Tab-separated table of C-alpha atoms and ligand atoms in Angstrom:
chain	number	residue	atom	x	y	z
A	1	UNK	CA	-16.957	-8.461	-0.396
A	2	UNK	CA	-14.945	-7.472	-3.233
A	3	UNK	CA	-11.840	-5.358	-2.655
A	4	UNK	CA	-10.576	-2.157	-5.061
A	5	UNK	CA	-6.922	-2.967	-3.928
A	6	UNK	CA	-4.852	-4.973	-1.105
A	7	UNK	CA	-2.603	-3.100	1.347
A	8	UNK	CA	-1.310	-3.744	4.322
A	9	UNK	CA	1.771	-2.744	7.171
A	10	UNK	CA	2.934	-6.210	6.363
A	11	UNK	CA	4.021	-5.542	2.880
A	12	UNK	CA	7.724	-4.222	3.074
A	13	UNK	CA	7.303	-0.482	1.985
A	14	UNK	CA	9.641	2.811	2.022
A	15	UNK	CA	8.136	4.771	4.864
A	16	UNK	CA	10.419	7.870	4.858
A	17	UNK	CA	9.029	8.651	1.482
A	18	UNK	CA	6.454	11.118	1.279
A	19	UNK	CA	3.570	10.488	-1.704
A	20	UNK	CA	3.020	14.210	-1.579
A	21	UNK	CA	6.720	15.214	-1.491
A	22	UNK	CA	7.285	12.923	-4.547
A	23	UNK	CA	4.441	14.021	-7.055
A	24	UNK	CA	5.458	17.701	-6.147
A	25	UNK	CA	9.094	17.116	-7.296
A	26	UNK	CA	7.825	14.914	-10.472
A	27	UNK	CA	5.194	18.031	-10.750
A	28	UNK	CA	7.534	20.421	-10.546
A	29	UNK	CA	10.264	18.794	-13.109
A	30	UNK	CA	7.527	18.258	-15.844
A	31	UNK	CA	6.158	21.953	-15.271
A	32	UNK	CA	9.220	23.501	-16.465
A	33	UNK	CA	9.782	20.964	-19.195
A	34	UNK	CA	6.737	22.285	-20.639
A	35	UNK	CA	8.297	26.004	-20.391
A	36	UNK	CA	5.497	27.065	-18.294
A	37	UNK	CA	6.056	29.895	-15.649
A	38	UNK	CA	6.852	28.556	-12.234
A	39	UNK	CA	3.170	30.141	-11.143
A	40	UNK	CA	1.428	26.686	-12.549
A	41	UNK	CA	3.591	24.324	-10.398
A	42	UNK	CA	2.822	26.525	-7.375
A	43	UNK	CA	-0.837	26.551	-8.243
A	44	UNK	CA	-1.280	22.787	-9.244
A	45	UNK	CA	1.264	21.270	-6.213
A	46	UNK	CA	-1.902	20.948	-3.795
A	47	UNK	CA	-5.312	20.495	-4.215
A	48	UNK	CA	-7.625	23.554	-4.231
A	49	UNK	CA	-9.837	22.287	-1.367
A	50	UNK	CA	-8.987	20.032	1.219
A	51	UNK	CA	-11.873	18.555	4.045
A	52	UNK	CA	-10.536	16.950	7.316
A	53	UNK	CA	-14.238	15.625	8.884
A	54	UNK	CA	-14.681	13.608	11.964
A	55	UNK	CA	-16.964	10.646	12.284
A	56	UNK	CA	-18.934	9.380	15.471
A	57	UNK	CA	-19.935	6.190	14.671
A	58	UNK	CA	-22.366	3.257	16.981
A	59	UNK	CA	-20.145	0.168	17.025
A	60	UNK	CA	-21.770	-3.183	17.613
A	61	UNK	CA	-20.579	-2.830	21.276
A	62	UNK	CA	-22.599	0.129	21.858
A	63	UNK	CA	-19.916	1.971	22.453
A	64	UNK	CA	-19.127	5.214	19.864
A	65	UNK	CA	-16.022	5.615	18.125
A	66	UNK	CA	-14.634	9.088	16.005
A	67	UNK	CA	-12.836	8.284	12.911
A	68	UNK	CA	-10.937	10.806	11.264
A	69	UNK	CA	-11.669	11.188	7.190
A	70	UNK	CA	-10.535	13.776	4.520
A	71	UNK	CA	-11.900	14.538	1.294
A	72	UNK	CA	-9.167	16.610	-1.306
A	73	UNK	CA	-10.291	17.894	-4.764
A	74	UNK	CA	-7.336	18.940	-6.487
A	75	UNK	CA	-8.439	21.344	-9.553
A	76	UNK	CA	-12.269	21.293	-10.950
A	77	UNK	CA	-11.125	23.590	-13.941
A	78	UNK	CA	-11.725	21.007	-15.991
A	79	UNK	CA	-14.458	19.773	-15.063
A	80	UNK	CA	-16.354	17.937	-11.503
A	81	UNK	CA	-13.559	16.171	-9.507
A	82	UNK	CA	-13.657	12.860	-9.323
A	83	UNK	CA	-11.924	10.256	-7.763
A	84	UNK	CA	-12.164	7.018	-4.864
A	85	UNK	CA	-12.533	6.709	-1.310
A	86	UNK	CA	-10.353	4.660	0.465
A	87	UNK	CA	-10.592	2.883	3.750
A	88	UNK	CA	-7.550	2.262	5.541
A	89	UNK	CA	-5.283	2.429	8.635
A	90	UNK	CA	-2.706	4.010	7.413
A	91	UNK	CA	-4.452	6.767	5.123
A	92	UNK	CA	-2.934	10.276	6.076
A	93	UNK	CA	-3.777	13.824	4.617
A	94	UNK	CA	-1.086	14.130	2.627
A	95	UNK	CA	-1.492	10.830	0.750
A	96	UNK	CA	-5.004	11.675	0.005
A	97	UNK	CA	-3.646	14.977	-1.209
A	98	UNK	CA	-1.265	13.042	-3.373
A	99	UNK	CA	-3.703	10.635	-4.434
A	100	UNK	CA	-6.253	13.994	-6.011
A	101	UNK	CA	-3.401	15.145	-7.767
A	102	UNK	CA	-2.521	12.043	-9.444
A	103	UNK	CA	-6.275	11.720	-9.896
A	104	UNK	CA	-5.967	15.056	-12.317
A	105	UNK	CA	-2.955	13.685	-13.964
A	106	UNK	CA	-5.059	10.556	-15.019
A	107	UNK	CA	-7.939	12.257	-16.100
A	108	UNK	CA	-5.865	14.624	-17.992
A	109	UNK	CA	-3.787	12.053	-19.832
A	110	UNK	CA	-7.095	10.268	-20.716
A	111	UNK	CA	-8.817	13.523	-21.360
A	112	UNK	CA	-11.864	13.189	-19.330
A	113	UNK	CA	-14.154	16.341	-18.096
A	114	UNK	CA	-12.778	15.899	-14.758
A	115	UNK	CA	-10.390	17.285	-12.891
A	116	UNK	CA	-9.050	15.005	-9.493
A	117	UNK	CA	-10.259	14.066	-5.783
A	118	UNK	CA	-9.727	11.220	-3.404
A	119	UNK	CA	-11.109	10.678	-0.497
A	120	UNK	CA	-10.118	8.302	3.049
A	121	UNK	CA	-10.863	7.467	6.481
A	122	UNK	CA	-8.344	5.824	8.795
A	123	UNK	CA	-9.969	2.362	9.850
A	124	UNK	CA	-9.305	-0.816	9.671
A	125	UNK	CA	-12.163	-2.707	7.530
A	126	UNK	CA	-10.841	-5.631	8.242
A	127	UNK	CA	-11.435	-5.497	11.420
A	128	UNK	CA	-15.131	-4.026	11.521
A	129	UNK	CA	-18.750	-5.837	10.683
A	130	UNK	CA	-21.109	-4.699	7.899
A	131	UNK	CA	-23.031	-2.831	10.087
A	132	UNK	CA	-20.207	-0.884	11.322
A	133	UNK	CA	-18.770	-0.047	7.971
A	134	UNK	CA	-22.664	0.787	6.651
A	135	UNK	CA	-22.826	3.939	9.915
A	136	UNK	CA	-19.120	4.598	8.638
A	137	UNK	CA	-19.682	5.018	4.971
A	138	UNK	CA	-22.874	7.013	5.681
A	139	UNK	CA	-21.946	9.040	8.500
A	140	UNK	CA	-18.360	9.714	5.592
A	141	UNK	CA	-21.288	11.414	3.053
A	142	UNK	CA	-22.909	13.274	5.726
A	143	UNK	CA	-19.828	14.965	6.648
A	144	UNK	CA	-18.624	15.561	2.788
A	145	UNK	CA	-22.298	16.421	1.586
A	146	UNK	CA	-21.496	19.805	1.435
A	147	UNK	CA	-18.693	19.698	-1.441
A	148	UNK	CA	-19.689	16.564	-2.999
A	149	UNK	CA	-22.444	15.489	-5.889
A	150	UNK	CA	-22.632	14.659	-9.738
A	151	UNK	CA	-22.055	18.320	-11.041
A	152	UNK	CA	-19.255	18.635	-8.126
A	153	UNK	CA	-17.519	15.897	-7.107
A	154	UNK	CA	-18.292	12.208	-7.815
A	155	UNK	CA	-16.309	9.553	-5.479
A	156	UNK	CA	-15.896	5.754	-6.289
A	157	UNK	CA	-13.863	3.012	-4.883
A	158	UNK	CA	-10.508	2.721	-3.837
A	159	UNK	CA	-8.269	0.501	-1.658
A	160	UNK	CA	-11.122	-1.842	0.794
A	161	UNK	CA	-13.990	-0.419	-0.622
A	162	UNK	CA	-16.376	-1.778	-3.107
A	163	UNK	CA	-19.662	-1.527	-5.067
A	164	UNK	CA	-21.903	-2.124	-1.798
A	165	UNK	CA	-20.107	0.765	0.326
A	166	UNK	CA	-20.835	2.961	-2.448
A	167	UNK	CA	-24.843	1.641	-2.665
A	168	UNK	CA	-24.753	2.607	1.162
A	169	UNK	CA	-22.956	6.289	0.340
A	170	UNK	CA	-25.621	6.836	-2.693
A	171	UNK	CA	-28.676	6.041	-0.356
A	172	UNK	CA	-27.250	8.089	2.173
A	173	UNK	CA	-27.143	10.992	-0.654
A	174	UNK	CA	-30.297	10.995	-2.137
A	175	UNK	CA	-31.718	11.000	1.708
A	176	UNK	CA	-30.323	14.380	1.969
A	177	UNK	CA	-30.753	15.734	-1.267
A	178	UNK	CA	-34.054	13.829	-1.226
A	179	UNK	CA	-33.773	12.917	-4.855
A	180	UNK	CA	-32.812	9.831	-7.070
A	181	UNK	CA	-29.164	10.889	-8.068
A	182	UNK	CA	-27.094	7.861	-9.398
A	183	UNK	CA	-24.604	9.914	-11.098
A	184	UNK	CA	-23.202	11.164	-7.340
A	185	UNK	CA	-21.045	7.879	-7.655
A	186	UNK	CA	-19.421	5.457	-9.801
A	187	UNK	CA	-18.393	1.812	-8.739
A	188	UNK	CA	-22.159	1.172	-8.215
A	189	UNK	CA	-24.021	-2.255	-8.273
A	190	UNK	CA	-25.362	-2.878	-11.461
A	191	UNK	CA	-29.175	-2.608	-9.926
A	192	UNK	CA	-28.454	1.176	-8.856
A	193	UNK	CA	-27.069	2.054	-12.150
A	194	UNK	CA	-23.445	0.749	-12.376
A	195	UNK	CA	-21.695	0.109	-15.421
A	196	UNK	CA	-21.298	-3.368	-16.787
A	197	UNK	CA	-17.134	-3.613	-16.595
A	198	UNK	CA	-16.674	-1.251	-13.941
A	199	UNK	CA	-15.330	-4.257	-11.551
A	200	UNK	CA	-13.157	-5.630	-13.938
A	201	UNK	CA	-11.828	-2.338	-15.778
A	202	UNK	CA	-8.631	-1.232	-14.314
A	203	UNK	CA	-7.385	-4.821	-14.583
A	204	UNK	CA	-8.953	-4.734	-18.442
A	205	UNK	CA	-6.906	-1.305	-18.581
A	206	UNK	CA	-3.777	-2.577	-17.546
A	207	UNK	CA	-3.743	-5.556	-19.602
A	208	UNK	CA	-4.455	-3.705	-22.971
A	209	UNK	CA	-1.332	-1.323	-21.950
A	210	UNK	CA	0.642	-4.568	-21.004
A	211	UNK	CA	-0.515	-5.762	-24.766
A	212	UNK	CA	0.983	-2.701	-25.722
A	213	UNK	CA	4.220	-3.037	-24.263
A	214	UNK	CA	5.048	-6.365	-25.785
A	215	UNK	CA	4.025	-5.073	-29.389
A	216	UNK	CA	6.610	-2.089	-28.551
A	217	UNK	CA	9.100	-4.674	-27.020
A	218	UNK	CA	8.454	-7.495	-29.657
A	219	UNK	CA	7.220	-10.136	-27.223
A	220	UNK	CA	4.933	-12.595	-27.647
A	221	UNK	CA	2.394	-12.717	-24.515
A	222	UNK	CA	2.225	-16.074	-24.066
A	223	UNK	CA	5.838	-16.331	-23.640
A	224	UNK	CA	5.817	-13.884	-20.926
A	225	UNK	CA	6.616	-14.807	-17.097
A	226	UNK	CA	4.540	-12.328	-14.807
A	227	UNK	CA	4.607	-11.368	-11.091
A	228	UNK	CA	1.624	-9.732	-9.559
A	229	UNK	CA	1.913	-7.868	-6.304
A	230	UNK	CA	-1.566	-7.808	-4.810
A	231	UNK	CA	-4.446	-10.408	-5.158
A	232	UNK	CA	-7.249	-7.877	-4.786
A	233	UNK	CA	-9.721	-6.453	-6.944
A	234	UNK	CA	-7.122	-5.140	-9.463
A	235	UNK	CA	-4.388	-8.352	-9.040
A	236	UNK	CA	-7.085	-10.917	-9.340
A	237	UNK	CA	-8.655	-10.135	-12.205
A	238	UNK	CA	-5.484	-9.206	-14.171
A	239	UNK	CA	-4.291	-12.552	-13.110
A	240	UNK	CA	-6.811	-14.335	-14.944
A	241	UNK	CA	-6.686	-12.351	-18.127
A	242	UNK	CA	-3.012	-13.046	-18.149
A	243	UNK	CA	-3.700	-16.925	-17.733
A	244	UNK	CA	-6.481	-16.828	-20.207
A	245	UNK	CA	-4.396	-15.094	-22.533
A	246	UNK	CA	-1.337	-18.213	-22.578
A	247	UNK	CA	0.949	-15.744	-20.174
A	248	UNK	CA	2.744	-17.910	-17.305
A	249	UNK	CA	1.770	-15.742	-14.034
A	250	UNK	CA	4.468	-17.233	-11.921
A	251	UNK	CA	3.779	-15.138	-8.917
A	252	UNK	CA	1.480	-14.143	-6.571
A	253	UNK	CA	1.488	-11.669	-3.771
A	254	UNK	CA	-0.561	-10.539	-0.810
A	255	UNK	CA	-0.934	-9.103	2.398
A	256	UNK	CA	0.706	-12.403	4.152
A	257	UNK	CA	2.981	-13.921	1.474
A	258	UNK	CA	3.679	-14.965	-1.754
A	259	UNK	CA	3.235	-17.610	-4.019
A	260	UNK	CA	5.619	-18.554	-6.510
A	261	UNK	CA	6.135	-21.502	-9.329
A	262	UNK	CA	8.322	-21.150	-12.297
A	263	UNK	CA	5.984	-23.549	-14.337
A	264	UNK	CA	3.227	-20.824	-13.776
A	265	UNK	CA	0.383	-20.877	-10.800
A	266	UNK	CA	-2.923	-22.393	-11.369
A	267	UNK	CA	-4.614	-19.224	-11.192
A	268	UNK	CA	-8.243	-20.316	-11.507
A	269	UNK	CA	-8.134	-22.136	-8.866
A	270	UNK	CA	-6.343	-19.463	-6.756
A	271	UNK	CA	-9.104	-17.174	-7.704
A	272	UNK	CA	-11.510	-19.579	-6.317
A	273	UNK	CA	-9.313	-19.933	-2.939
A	274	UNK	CA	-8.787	-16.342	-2.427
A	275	UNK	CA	-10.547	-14.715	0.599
A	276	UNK	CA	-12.640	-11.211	0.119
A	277	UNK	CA	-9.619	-9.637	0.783
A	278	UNK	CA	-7.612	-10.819	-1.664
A	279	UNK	CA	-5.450	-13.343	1.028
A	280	UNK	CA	-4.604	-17.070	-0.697
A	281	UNK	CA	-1.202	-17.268	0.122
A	282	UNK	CA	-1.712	-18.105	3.892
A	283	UNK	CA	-3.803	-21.727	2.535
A	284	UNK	CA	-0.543	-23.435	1.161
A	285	UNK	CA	3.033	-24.286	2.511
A	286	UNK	CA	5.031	-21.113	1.042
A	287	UNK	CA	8.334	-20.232	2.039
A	288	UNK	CA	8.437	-17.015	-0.543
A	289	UNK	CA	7.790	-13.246	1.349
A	290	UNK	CA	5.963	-11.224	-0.992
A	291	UNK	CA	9.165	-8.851	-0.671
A	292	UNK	CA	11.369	-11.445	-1.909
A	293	UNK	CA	8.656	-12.217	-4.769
A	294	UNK	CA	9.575	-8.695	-6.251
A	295	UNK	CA	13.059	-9.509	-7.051
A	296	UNK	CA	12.468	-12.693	-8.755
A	297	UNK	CA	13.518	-13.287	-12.027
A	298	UNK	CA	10.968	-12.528	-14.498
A	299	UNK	CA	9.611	-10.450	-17.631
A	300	UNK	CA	7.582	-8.311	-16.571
A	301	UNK	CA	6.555	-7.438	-12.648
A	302	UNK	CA	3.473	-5.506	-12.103
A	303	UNK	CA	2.875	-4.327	-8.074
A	304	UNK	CA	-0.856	-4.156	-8.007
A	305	UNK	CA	-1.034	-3.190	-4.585
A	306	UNK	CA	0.195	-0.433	-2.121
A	307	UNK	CA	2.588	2.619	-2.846
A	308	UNK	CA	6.549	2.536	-2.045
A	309	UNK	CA	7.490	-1.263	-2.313
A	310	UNK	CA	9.943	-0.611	-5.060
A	311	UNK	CA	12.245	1.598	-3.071
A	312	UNK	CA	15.734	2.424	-3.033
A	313	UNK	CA	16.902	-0.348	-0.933
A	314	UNK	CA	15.394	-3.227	-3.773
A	315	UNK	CA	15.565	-1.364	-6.909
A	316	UNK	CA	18.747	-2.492	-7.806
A	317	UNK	CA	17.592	-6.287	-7.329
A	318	UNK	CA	14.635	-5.972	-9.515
A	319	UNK	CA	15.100	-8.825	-11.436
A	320	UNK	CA	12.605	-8.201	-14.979
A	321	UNK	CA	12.341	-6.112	-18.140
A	322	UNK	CA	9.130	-3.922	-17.564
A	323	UNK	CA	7.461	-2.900	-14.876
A	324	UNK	CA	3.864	-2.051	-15.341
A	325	UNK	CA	2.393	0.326	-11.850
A	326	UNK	CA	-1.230	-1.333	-11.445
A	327	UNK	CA	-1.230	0.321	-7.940
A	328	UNK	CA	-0.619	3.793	-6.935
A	329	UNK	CA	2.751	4.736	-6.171
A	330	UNK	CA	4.654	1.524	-6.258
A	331	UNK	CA	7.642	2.692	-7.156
A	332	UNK	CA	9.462	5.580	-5.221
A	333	UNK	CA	10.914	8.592	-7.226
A	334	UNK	CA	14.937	7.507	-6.537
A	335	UNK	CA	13.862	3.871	-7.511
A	336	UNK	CA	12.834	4.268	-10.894
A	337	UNK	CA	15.983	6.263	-11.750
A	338	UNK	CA	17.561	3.218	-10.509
A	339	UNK	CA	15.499	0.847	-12.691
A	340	UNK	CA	15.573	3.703	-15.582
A	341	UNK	CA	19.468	4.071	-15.382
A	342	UNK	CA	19.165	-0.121	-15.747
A	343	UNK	CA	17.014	0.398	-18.841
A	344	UNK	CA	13.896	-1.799	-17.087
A	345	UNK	CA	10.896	-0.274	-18.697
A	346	UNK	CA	8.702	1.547	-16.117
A	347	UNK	CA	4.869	2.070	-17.721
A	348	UNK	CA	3.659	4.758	-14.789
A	349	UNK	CA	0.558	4.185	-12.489
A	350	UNK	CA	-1.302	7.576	-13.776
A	351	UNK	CA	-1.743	6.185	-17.542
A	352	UNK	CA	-1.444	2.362	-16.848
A	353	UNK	CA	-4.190	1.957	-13.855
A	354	UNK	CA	-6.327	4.615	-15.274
A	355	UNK	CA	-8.914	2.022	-16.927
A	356	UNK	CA	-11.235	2.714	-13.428
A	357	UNK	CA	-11.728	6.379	-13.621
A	358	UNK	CA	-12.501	5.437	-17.382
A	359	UNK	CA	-15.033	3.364	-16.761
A	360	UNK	CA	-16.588	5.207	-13.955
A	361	UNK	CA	-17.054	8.281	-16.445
A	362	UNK	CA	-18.708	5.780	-18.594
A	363	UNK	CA	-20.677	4.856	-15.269
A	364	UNK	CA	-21.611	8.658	-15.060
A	365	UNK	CA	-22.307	8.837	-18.712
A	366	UNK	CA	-24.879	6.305	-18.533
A	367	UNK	CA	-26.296	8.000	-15.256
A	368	UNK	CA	-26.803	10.977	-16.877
A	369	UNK	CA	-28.680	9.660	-19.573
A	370	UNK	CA	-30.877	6.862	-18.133
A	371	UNK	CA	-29.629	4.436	-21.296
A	372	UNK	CA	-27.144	1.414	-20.377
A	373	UNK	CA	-24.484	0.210	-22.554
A	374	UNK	CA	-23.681	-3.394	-23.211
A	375	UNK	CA	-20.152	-4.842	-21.560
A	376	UNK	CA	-19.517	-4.771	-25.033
A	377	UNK	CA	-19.244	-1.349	-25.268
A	378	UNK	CA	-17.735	-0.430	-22.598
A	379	UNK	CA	-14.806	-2.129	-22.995
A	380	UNK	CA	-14.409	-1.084	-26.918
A	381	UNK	CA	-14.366	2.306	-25.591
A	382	UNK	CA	-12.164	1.614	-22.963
A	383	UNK	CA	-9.407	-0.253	-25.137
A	384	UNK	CA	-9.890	2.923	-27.740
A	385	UNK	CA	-9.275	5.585	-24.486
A	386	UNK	CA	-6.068	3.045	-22.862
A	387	UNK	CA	-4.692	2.891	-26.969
A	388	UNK	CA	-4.559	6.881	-27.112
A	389	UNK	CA	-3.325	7.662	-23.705
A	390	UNK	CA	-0.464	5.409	-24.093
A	391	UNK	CA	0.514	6.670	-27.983
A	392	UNK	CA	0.638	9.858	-26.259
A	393	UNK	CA	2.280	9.636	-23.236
A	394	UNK	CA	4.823	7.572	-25.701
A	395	UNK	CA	4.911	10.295	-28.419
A	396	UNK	CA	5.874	12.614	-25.981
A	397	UNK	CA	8.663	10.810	-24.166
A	398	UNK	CA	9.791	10.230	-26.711
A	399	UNK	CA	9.719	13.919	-28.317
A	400	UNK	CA	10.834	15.351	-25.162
A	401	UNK	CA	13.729	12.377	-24.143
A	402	UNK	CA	12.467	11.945	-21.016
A	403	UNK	CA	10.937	8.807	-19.290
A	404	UNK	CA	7.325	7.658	-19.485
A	405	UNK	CA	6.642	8.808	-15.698
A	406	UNK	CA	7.852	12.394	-16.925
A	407	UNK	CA	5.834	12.144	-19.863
A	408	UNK	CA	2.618	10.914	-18.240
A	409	UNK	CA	2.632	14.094	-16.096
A	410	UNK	CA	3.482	16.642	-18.957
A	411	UNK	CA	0.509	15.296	-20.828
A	412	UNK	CA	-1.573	14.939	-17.680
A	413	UNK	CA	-0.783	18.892	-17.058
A	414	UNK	CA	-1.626	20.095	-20.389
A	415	UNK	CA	-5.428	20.046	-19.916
A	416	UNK	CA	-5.148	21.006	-16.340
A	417	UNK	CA	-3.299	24.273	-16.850
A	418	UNK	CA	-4.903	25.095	-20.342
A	419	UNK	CA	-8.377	25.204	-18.319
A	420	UNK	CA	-7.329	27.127	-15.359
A	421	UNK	CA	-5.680	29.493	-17.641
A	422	UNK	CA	-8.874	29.922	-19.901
A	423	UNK	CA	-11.256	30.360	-16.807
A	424	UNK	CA	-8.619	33.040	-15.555
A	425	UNK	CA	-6.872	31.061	-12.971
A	426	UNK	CA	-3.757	31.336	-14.472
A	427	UNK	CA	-2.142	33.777	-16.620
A	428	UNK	CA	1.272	32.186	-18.528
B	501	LIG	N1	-9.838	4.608	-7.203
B	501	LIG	C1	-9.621	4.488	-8.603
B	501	LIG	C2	-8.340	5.207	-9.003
B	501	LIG	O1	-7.462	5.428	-8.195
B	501	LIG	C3	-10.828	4.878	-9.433
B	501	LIG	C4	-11.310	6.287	-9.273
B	501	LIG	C5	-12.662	6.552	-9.936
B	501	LIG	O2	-13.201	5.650	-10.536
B	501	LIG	O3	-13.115	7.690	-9.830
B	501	LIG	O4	-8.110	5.506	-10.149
């Protein structure tokens, strides 16, 4: 099974930091940047809907167990909501909460019709069978039915889920709605109307932004050394673009370890060793801790899998000259002033992991037509959408004199507050 992301309690992270607290603070600074009225930031701080469900679910032992899921859909002014489901132990409400309105920052930096969601149950996948997770993800729909479909609010993957859980959540759905309706959710299989690239494209969107970067920073990519944090869905895959592409990827971490060799890791191979949670570093004799990975020396570190593990304690030790957010929320809000005051380029998480939610509107797109588009295609369109977002989020930093993070969300609100206001929401 293929994994969105990698996370686990074994990866170092800043606990007393709050994802909520932190993008209502960033929210809150960028709001009144913009010269809006103080009534946006109050209306756009938490999500306009938020679902706590419970779960019964059969376990192989026969016994029944309640899990505990949430479903939060930040603004739909703009459009459906739309945004992943993760499955996790340590997923709490105000995380998910978070996670939606980070969701509307991406889609408004890449202008797409949506506004955000996210959605998560507290489990451990890890430790359940198929079977198990198949009652899970199905009984998760049935509880969500309600405030969830194509025109309302389309989920997808997200940290340890994949392309089969959502096959099981779109049967589910069209056995209560008792209809065919692909375009519920993206992050499909390609037989029930996924989109060629939709597995590979927030790696593919991170690695035309990291392209980017070195034009901006006049570096050739082949001479770059890169760290990856994370060995999942989004690590893996970015790995081996970065070794096709000449770079030297001369770390690797996961959930257990790291892996680390100055002459550059034999990624291929690694990708061939990994386990379907993204775990290689436990099959060779490694003395590095993925913690201690992070403040090696190199050009450009990209943490691809949980939130906080660039924190105030490390920040200062961050050894490279960009830092590129593949996951959500690596970096804590008093850490990248640290690495900003430092001058280490920080490309934020909202504009630089947003080549998913691209490709799963393509995924919808393609639903709602009935005609598929070639891998071809979809990645054209993706590099045009990743090319944009960045020139503006850039363009405005650099208007404004503020850093990119700042800038992401000012052009992330623009959409978001322009719609509520025209639909009456708002009144600045
Ligand atoms: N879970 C991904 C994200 O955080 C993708 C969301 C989607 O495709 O809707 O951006």
């Amino acid at each position: 099974m293929a994994i969105e992301s990698l996370e686990t309690k074994s990866i170092q992270v800043e606990t007393e930091d709050n994802a909520l607290l932190e993008f209502q603070e960033t929210l809150k600074e960028a709001v009144s940047l913009m010269k809006y009225p103080l009534q946006v930031f109050e209306f756009l701080k938490k999500p306009m809907r938020f679902l706590e469900v419970s779960i019964p679910v059969r376990m192989d032992n026969g016994q029944t167990e309640i899990f505990q899921g949430f479903r939060a859909q930040h603004n739909d002014a703009a459009g459906p909501t739309k945004g992943g489901i993760r499955f996790h132990p340590d997923v709490t409400a105000d995380e998910v909460k978070a996670l939606a309105g980070w969701m509307s920052l991406k889609c408004g930096i890449t202008d797409l019709p949506y506004g955000g969601a996210k959605g998560g149950i507290i489990c451990d996948p890890r430790q359940m069978s198929p079977n198990e997770l198949e009652r899970l993800s199905r009984g998760y729909v049935r509880a969500v039915s309600q405030i969830v479909g194509p025109t309302k609010d389309i989920p997808a993957p997200d940290m340890y889920t994949n392309s089969q859980i959502m096959a099981w959540m779109l049967d589910e759905y069209d056995h209560i709605r008792e209809f065919d309706s692909p375009g519920f959710i993206t992050g499909k299989p390609l037989a029930l109307g996924g989109s060629k690239g939709r597995e590979t494209a927030t790696s593919l969107g991170v690695f035309y932004i990291l392209q980017l970067v070195c034009e901006l920073k006049k570096l050739q990519l082949k001479d770059t050394r890169v760290i990856i944090q994370g060995f999942g869905n989004v690590g893996s895959y970015l790995a081996k673009y970065l070794y096709d592409s000449g770079a030297k990827v001369i770390g690797i971490g996961d959930v257990l370890g790291g892996l680390y060799d100055e002459n550059g890791l034999d990624i291929p191979y690694l990708l061939e060793t990994r386990d379907s949670f993204g775990i290689v570093s436990n099959r060779f004799n490694s003395s590095i801790s993925n913690q201690e990975l992070l403040e090696k020396e190199c050009d450009i570190l990209i943490p691809a899998a949980i939130s906080g593990v660039i924190h105030k304690h490390n920040a200062a030790r961050i050894n490279c000259q960009i830092v590129i957010e593949a996951a959500n929320g690596p970096t804590t809000k008093e850490a990248l002033s640290i690495l900003v005051d430092r001058d280490i380029m920080v490309v934020p998480d909202i504009l630089a992991n947003s080549g998913g939610v691209i490709v799963s509107y393509f995924e919808w797109c393609q639903n709602n037509q009935g005609y598929y588009w070639t891998e071809e295609e979809v990645n054209v369109r993706l590099k045009e959408k990743m090319h944009t977002s960045f020139d503006n989020v850039l363009t405005t930093a650099k208007n404004y004199h503020v850093n990119l993070k700042i800038a992401a969300y000012m052009e992330g609100i623009k959409k978001l507050a322009e719609a509520s206001r025209l639909r009456g929401w708002l009144n600045y």
